[in-house]
Every structure is written in structure tokens, then in C-alpha cells.
Short mmCIF file of N, CA and C in Angstrom, two decimals:
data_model
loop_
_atom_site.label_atom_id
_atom_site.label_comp_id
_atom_site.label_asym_id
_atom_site.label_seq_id
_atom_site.Cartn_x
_atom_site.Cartn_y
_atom_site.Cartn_z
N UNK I 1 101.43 111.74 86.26
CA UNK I 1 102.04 111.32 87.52
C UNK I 1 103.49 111.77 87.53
N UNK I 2 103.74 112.51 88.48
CA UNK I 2 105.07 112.87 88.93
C UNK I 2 106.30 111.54 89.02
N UNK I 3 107.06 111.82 88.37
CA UNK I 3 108.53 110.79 88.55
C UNK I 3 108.46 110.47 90.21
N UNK I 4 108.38 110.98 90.89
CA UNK I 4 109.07 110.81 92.42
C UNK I 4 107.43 110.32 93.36
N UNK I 5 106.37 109.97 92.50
CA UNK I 5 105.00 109.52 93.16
C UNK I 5 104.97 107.82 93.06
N UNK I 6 104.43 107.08 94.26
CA UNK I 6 103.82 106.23 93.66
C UNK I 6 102.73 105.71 94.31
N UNK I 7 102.22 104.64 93.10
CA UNK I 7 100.81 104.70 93.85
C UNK I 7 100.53 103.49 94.67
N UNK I 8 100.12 103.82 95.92
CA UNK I 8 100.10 102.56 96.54
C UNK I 8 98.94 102.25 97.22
N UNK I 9 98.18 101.30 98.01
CA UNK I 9 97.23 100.74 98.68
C UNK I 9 97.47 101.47 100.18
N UNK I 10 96.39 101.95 100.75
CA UNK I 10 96.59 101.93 101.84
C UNK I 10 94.85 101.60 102.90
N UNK I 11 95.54 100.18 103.29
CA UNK I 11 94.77 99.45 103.86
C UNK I 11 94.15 99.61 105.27
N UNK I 12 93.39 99.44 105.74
CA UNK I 12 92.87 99.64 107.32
C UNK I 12 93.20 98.46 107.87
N UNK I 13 94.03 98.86 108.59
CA UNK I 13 94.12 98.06 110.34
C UNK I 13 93.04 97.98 111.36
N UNK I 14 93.07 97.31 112.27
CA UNK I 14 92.58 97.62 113.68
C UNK I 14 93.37 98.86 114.35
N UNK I 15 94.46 98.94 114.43
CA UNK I 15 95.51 100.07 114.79
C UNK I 15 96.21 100.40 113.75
N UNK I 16 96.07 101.38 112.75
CA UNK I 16 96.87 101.91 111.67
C UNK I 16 96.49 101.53 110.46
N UNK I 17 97.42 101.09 109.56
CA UNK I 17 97.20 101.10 107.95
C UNK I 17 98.17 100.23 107.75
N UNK I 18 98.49 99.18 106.77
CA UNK I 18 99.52 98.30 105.97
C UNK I 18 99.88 99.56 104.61
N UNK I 19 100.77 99.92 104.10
CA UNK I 19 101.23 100.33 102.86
C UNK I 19 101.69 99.45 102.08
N UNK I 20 101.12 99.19 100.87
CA UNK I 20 101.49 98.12 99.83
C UNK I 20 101.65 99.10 98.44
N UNK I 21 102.65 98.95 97.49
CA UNK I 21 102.79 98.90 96.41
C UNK I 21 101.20 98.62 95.78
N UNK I 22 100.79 99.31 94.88
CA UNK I 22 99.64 99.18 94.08
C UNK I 22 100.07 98.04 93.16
N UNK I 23 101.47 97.71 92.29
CA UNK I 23 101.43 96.58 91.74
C UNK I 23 101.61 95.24 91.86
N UNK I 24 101.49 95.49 93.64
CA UNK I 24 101.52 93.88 94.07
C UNK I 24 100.11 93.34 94.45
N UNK I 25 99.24 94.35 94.47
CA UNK I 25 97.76 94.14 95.02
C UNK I 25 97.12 93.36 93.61
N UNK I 26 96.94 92.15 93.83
CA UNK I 26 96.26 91.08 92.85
C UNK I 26 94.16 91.49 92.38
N UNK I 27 93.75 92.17 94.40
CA UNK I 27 92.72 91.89 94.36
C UNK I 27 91.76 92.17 95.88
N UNK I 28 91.31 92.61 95.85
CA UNK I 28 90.89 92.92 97.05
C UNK I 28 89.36 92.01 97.18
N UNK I 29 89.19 90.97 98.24
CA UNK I 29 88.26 90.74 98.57
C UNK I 29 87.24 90.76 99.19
N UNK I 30 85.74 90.24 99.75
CA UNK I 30 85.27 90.06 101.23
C UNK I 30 85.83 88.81 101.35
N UNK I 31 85.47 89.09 102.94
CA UNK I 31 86.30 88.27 103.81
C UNK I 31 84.88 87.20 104.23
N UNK I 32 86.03 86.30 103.72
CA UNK I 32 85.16 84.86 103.72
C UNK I 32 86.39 83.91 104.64
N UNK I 33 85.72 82.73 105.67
CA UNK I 33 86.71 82.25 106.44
C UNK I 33 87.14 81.55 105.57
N UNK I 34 88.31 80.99 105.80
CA UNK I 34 89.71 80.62 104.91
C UNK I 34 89.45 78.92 105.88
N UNK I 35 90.19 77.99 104.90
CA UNK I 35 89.95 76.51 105.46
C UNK I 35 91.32 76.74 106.02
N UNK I 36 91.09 76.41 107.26
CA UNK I 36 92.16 76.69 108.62
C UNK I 36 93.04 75.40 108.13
N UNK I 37 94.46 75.87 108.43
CA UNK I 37 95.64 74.84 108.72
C UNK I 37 95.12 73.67 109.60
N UNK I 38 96.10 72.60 109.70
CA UNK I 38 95.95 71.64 111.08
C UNK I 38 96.86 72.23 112.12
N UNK I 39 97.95 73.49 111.78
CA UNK I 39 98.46 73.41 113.02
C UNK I 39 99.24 74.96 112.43
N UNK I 40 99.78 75.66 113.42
CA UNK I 40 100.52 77.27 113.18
C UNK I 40 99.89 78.08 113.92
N UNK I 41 100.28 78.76 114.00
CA UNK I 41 100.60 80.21 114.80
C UNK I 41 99.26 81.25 114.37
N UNK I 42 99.14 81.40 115.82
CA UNK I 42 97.65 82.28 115.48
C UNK I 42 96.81 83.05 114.26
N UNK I 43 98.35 84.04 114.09
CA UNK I 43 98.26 84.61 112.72
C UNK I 43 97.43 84.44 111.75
N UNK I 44 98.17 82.72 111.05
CA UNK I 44 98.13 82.18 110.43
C UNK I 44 96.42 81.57 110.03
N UNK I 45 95.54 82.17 109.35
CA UNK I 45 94.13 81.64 109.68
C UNK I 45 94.14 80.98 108.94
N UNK I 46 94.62 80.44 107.70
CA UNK I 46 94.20 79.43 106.69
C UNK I 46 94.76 79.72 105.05
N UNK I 47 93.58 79.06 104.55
CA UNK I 47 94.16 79.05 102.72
C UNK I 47 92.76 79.53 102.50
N UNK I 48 92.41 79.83 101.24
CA UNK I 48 91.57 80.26 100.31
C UNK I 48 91.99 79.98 99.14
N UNK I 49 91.06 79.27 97.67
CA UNK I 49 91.37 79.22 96.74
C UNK I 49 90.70 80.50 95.46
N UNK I 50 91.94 80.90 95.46
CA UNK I 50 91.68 82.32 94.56
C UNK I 50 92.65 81.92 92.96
N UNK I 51 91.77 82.06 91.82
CA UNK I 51 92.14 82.45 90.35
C UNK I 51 93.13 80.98 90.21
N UNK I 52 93.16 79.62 90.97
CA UNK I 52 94.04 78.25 90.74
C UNK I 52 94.73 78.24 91.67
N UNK I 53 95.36 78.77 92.64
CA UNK I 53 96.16 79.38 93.20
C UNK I 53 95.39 79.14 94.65
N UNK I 54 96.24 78.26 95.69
CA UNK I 54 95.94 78.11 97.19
C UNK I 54 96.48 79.26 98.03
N UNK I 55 95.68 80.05 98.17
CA UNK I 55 96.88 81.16 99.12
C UNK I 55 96.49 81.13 100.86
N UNK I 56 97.74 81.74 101.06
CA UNK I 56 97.02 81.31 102.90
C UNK I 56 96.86 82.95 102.93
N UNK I 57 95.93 82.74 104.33
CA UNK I 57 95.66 84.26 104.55
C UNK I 57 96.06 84.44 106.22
N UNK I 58 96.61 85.88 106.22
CA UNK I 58 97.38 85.99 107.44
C UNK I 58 96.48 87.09 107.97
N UNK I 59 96.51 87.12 109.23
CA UNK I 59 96.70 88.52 110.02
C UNK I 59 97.80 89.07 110.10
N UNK I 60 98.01 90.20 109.76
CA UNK I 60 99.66 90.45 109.13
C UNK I 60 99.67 91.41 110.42
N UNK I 61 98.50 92.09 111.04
CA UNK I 61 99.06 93.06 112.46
C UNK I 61 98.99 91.87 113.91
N UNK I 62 98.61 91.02 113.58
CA UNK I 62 98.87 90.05 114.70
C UNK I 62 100.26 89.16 114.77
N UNK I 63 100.63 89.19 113.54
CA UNK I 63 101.51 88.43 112.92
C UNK I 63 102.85 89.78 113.78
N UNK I 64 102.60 91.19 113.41
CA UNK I 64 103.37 91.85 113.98
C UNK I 64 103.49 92.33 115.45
N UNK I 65 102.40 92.13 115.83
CA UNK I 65 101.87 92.69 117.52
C UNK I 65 101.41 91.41 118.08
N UNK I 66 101.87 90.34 118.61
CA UNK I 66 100.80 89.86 118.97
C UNK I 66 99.93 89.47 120.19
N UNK I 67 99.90 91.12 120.82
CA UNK I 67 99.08 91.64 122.07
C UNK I 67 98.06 92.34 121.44
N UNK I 68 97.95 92.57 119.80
CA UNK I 68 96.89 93.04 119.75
C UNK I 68 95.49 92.02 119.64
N UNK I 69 94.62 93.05 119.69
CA UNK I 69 93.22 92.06 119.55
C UNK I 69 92.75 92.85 118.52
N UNK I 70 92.46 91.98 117.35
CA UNK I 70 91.58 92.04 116.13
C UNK I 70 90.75 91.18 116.04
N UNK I 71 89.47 91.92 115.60
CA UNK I 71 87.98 91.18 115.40
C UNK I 71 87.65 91.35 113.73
N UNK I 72 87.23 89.53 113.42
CA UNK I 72 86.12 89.80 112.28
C UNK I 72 85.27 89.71 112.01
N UNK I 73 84.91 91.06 111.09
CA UNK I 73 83.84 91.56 111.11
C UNK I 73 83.33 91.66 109.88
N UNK I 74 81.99 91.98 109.77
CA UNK I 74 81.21 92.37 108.09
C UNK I 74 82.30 93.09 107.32
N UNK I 75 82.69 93.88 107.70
CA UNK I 75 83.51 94.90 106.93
C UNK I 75 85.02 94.34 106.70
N UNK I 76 85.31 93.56 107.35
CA UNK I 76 86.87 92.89 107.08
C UNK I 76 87.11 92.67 105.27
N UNK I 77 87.98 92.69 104.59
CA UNK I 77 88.37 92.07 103.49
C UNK I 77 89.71 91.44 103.92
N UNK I 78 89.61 90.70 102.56
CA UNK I 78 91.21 89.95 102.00
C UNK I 78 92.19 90.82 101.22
N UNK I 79 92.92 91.26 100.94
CA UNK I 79 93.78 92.21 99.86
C UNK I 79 94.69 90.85 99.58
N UNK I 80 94.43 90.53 98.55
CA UNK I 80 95.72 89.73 97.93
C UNK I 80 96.78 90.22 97.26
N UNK I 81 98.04 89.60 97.70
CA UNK I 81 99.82 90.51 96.95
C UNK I 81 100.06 89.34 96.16
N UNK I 82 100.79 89.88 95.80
CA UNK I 82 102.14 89.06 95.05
C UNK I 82 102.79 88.85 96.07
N UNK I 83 103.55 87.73 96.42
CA UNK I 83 105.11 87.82 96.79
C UNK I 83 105.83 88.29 95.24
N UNK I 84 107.40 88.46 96.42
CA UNK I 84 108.19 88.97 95.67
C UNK I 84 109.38 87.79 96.19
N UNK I 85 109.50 87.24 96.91
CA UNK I 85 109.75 86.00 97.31
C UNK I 85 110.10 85.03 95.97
N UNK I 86 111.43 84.30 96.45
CA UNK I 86 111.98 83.24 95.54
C UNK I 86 111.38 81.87 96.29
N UNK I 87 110.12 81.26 96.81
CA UNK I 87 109.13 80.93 97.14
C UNK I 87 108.13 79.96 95.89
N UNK I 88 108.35 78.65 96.54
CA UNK I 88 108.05 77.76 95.39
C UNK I 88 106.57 77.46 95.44
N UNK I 89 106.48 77.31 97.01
CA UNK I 89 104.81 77.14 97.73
C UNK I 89 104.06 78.52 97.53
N UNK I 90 104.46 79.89 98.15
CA UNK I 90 103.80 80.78 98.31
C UNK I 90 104.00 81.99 96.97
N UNK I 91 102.66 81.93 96.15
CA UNK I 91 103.08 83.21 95.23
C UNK I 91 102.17 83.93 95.51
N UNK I 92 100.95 83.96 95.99
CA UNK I 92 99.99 85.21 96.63
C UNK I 92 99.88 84.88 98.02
N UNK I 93 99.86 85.93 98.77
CA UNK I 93 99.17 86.03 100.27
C UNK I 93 98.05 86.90 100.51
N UNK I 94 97.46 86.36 101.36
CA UNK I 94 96.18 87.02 101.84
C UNK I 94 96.07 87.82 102.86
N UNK I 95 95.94 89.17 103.12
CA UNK I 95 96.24 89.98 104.27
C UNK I 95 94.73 90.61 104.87
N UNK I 96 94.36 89.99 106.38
CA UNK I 96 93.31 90.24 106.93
C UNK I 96 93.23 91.63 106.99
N UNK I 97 92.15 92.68 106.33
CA UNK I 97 91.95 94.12 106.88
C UNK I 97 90.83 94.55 107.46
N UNK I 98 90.79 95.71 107.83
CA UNK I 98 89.58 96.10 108.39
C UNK I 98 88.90 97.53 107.73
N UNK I 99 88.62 97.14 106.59
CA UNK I 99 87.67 97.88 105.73
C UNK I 99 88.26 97.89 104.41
N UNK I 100 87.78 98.89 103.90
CA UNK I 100 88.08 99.24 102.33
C UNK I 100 89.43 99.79 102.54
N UNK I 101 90.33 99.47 101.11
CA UNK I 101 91.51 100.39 101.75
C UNK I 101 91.37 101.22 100.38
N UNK I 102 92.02 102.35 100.24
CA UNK I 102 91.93 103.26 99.55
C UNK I 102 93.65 103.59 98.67
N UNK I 103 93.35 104.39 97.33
CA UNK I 103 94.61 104.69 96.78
C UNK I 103 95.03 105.78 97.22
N UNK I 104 96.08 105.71 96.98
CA UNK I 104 96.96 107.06 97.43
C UNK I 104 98.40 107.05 96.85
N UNK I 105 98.46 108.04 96.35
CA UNK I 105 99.68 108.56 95.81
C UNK I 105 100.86 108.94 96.78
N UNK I 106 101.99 108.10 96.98
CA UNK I 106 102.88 108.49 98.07
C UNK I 106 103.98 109.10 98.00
N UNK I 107 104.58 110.00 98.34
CA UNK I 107 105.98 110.84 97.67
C UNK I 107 106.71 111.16 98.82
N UNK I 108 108.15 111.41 98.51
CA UNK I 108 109.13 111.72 99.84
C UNK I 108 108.14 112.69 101.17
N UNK I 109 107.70 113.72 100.24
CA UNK I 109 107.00 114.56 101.65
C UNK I 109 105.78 114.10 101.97
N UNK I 110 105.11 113.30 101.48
CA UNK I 110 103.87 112.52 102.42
C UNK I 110 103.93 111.50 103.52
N UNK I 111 105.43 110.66 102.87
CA UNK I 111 105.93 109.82 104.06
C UNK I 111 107.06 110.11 105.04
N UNK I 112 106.84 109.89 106.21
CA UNK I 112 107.70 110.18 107.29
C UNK I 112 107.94 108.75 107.69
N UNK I 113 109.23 108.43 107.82
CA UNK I 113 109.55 107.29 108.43
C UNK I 113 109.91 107.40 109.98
N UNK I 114 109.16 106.23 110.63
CA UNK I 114 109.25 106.31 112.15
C UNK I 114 110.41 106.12 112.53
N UNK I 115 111.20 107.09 113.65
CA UNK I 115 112.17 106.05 114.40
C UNK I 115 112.24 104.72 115.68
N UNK I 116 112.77 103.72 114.79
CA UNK I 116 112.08 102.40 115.71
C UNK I 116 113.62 101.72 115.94
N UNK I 117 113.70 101.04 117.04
CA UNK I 117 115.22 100.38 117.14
C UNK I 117 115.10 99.40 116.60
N UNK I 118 114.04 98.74 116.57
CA UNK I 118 114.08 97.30 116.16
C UNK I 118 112.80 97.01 115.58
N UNK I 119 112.59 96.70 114.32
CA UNK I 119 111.23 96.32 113.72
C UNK I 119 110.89 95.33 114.02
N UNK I 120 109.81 94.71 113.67
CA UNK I 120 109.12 93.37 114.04
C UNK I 120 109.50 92.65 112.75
N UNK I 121 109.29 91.06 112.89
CA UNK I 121 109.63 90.40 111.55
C UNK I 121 108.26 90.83 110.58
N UNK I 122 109.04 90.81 109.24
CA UNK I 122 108.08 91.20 108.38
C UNK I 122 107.55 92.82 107.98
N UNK I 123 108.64 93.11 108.93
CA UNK I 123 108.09 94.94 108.35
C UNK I 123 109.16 95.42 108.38
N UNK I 124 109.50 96.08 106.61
CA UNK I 124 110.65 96.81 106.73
C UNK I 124 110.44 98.60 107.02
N UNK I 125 109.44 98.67 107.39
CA UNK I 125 109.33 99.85 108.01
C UNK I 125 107.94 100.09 108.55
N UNK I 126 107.77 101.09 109.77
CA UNK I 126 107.16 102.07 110.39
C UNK I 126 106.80 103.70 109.98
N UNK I 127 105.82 103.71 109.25
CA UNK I 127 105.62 105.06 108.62
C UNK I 127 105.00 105.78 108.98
N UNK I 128 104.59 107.44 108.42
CA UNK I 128 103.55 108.05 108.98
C UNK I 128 102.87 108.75 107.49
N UNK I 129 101.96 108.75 107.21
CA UNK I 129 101.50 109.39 105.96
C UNK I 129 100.42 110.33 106.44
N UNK I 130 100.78 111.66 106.55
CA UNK I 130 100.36 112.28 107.29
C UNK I 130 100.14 112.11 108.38
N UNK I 131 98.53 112.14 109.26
CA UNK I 131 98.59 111.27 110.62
C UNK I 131 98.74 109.95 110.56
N UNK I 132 98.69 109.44 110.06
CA UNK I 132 98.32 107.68 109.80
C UNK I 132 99.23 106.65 110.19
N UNK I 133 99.33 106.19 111.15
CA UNK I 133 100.81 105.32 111.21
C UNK I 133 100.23 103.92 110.39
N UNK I 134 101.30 103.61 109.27
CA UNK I 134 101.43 102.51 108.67
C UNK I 134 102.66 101.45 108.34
N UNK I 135 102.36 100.65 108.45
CA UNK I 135 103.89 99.38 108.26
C UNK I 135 103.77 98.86 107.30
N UNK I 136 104.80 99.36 106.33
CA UNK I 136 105.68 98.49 104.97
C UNK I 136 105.70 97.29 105.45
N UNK I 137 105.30 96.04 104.78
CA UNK I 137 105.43 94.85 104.64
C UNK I 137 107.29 94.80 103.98
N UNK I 138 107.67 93.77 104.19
CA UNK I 138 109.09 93.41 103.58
C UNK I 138 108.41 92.22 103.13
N UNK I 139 107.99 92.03 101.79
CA UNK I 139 107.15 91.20 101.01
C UNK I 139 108.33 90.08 101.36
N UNK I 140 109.85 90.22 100.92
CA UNK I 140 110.25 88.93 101.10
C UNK I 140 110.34 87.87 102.42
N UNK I 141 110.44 88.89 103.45
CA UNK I 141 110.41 88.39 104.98
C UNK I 141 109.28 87.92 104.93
N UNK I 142 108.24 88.59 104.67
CA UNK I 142 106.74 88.15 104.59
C UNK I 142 106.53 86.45 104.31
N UNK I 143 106.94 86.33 103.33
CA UNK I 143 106.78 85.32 102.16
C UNK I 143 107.63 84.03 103.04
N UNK I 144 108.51 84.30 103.14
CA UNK I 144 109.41 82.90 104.08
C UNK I 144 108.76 82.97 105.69
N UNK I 145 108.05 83.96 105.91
CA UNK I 145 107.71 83.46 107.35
C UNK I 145 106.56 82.81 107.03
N UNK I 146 105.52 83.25 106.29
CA UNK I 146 104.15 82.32 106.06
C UNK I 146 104.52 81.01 104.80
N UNK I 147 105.56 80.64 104.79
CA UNK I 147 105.74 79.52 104.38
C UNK I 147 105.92 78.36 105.04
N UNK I 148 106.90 79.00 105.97
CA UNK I 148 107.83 78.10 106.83
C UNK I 148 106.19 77.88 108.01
N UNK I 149 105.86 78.63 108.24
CA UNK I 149 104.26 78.17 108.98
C UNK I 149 103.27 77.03 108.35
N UNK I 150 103.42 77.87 106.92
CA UNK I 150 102.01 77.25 106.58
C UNK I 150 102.52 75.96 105.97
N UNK I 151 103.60 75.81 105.46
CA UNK I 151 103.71 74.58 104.33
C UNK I 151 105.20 73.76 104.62
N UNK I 152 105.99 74.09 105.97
CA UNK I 152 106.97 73.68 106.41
C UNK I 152 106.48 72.59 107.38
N UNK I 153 106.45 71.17 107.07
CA UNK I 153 105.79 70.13 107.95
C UNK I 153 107.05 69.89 108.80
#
């Protein structure tokens, strides 16, 4: 592996791809419904108990769009991260996808960063990997917004 490669997840959207770091990916699951909150933001579908560990699981492109419409389906999984988050409640999250996501090796000339004026919370960037438009999670933004939802009474 080249110094200037790394290897990362790249997940299916309904519209695009999530890009994750390969060493934050815990685990990729099927998608099984999650025991729903009593109360939060659409996003927000619930918890799942994975390896001791209560994690909530988000729609992370609804969480960013939320005019889009995503359906689940047979093919949906869970991809579980790490936070990277100083986060006492949340140390894995659960990110709704829409299929298998695949590895890929990412380097300055595979990624093109979008120009955007203003990102949405939770994404520190807008990318293009080849055709593919995908959004960098900002694991820490991530992590304090599905806290303050899920476990902020």
C-alpha cells in the first residue's frame, strides 16, 4: 500500500455513497429494526444491542437531507463506526445503508472535493470518487448530534 492511500468503506445510499475510514467500521450488518426511541427526530430510528454495547442507529442521509425519501428494504444493512467523539453515552453508531458497501482504496487523485457553501450538520465534506458523489461523516459532529437526540432527556 502506497503512503498517500487509504482504505476506506464506501457505502450505498439511496442518493450517493457515505465514505468512512476502514478503521472505524466495527461491522457491517443486516438490517434488523432497531427498538425505536420514545421520542426524536425522524432520523433517529432506534438502538440495537451489538457486542454489550447499546448503539442507536441513524439514517445518516435523512439526518442530512431531510426531503429525501429512503426505503427499507431486504438489502438495507447497519455499518457500525466508532465514534471518535469525547462521548460518554455514544461509542458506536449505526448507519442505515442501502446495500453492500464495498472497499476502496482512496488517494488525492481519486477524490475530488465538491464545492459547497455550506455543509449540512454532520458532514465534513461533499466528495466525488470518480462518478460517485459521497459525504464524509465528521464522526465528531456525528456523535454529539445523535446523542443530544438520543440520550439528552
Amino acid at each position: 500500500m502506497a503512503d498517500n492511500e487509504i482504505r476506506s468503506i464506501l457505502a450505498p445510499l439511496t442518493n450517493g455513497y457515505v465514505l468512512l475510514p476502514n478503521s472505524t467500521v466495527g461491522e457491517i450488518l443486516e438490517f434488523t429494526p432497531p427498538e425505536p426511541f420514545k421520542q426524536g427526530p425522524k432520523w433517529l430510528l432506534g438502538e440495537i444491542a451489538w457486542c454489550g454495547w447499546q448503539v442507536p442507529i441513524v439514517n445518516y442521509e435523512l439526518m442530512v437531507n431531510d426531503s429525501i425519501n429512503t426505503k427499507i428494504t431486504s438489502k438495507c444493512r447497519i455499518v457500525i463506526i466508532k465514534t471518535l467523539g469525547e462521548s460518554t453515552q455514544v461509542n458506536y453508531i449505526g448507519i442505515l445503508i442501502q446495500g453492500l458497501p464495498r472497499l476502496k482504496k482512496i488517494t488525492s487523485t481519486s477524490l475530488v472535493e465538491e464545492k459547497t457553501e455550506e455543509l449540512p450538520n454532520a458532514v465534513f465534506s461533499e466528495v466525488s470518487i470518480g462518478e460517485l458523489p459521497a459525504y464524509i461523516p465528521d464522526l465528531c459532529d456525528l456523535t454529539r448530534i445523535v446523542e443530544l437526540a438520543a440520550y439528552d432527556n
